Amino acid sequence: MPILYFRTCAVELCPGYDYGNQSLCCDVQQLLTLQGSLQLPLQFLSRCPACFFNLMNLFCELTCSPHQSMFVNGTQFTNDTAANKTNVVEVQYYIGQTANGEGRGHIAWSPRSDVQAPSSKVKALSLLCGKDASDCNATNWIEYMFNINNGQTPFPIIPIFSDMPVSGMTPMNNKTYGSTEGLDDGCGPCSCQDCSQACGPQPVPPPLVPPWTILGIDAMVVIMWISYVAFLLIFIGAVIRAWCYRTEAYYELTGTLKSEAVFSQMYLMVVCFSSRKRTIESEYGPILDSNNPHCLNNDNIDQVDASCGETLGKRFESALRSLFTRWGSFCVRQPLMLILGNLVVVAVCS
């Protein structure tokens, strides 16, 4: 295949290898196989550019790195006699465990557990780790990605995590990016929706204003009580002052204390009421005793005539008495009809 097509595929999958005429340890077919194997993981991590880059960096170093002999060790091989080639069927991949120089260590990163897969709206790590996102970490995530049983890995890849050289192999510890960091190509960091670490500090609500109190009691309650007591004192004082003023004025005119005059008037009213209560039916009612010279029912023209207001009051009271008497009689005779009517009214109003 043309070299230009190979370089295009290499730059698309592994942008870190876009430098000069550096030779790579892979061909176009290997790049296409890598691209097909990583379609699902890349789709799930598309919302986290840093996670996307770190994942591709992990597989690009395994597939195409010109220094892969330092951290990739073939352990099982098969001979292809027809093509006169030797095929690698199992490898060991030495991966840095913690930060080392510029690198952060591939154990120190993994897709954040809250990154969501765009299509399913579930945690991406749950789909890439073979278990719930809360139980997944960088170690078992990488082990699952390299396991042949996941349906995407073409041959077994055994990850070995270490920061120190092991059996003459130097662990791969390239630079990786945190979810809150942007990439060198201008891609922004992971969004706050998918990476809680990218969220800014939560706004702190302003402190509550201390309550206004007077002697430990709510100030408005104290003010209202003071205003109420002051109003009562002023009102009672004004009433007492007016009473005293009128009493003094009455004494100056009559020579008798007003209190004595009041008691005299009250005595006369009680005597008058006692003499008339046997004949008065109501405030407007007729005087029952027709022999009484002051009876309003007496046809004697010499008697005192009832006023127009008293006559109207008597008729109105009689009409009310008659109306409510009939209504009470109806309620007693027709209780079921009354209850049914009330239920209908309540149902209509509700």
Tab-separated table of N, CA and C in Angstrom, residues 113-117 120-128 133:
chain	number	residue	atom	x	y	z
A	113	SER	N	-14.869	6.966	36.378
A	113	SER	CA	-16.021	6.081	36.566
A	113	SER	C	-17.341	6.749	36.223
A	114	ASP	N	-17.383	8.090	36.118
A	114	ASP	CA	-18.643	8.756	35.810
A	114	ASP	C	-18.765	9.146	34.337
A	115	VAL	N	-17.799	8.779	33.504
A	115	VAL	CA	-17.916	9.029	32.062
A	115	VAL	C	-19.005	8.129	31.497
A	116	GLN	N	-19.945	8.725	30.757
A	116	GLN	CA	-21.076	7.975	30.227
A	116	GLN	C	-20.864	7.646	28.754
A	117	ALA	N	-21.319	6.461	28.374
A	117	ALA	CA	-21.319	6.087	26.959
A	117	ALA	C	-22.441	6.847	26.256
A	120	SER	N	-25.743	4.536	25.170
A	120	SER	CA	-26.524	3.795	26.168
A	120	SER	C	-26.786	4.571	27.442
A	121	LYS	N	-26.095	5.691	27.659
A	121	LYS	CA	-26.274	6.509	28.858
A	121	LYS	C	-25.943	5.741	30.138
A	122	VAL	N	-25.066	4.761	30.036
A	122	VAL	CA	-24.571	4.046	31.212
A	122	VAL	C	-23.091	4.376	31.364
A	123	LYS	N	-22.519	4.009	32.494
A	123	LYS	CA	-21.119	4.296	32.737
A	123	LYS	C	-20.248	3.545	31.724
A	124	ALA	N	-19.356	4.289	31.068
A	124	ALA	CA	-18.498	3.662	30.061
A	124	ALA	C	-17.601	2.605	30.685
A	125	LEU	N	-17.167	2.836	31.902
A	125	LEU	CA	-16.266	1.888	32.543
A	125	LEU	C	-16.953	0.562	32.826
A	126	SER	N	-18.276	0.584	33.013
A	126	SER	CA	-18.999	-0.676	33.213
A	126	SER	C	-18.965	-1.537	31.959
A	127	LEU	N	-18.911	-0.900	30.783
A	127	LEU	CA	-18.873	-1.642	29.525
A	127	LEU	C	-17.462	-2.075	29.146
A	128	LEU	N	-16.458	-1.364	29.648
A	128	LEU	CA	-15.077	-1.637	29.251
A	128	LEU	C	-14.318	-2.478	30.258
A	133	ALA	N	-18.816	-0.204	37.401
A	133	ALA	CA	-17.811	0.861	37.412
A	133	ALA	C	-17.253	1.110	38.801
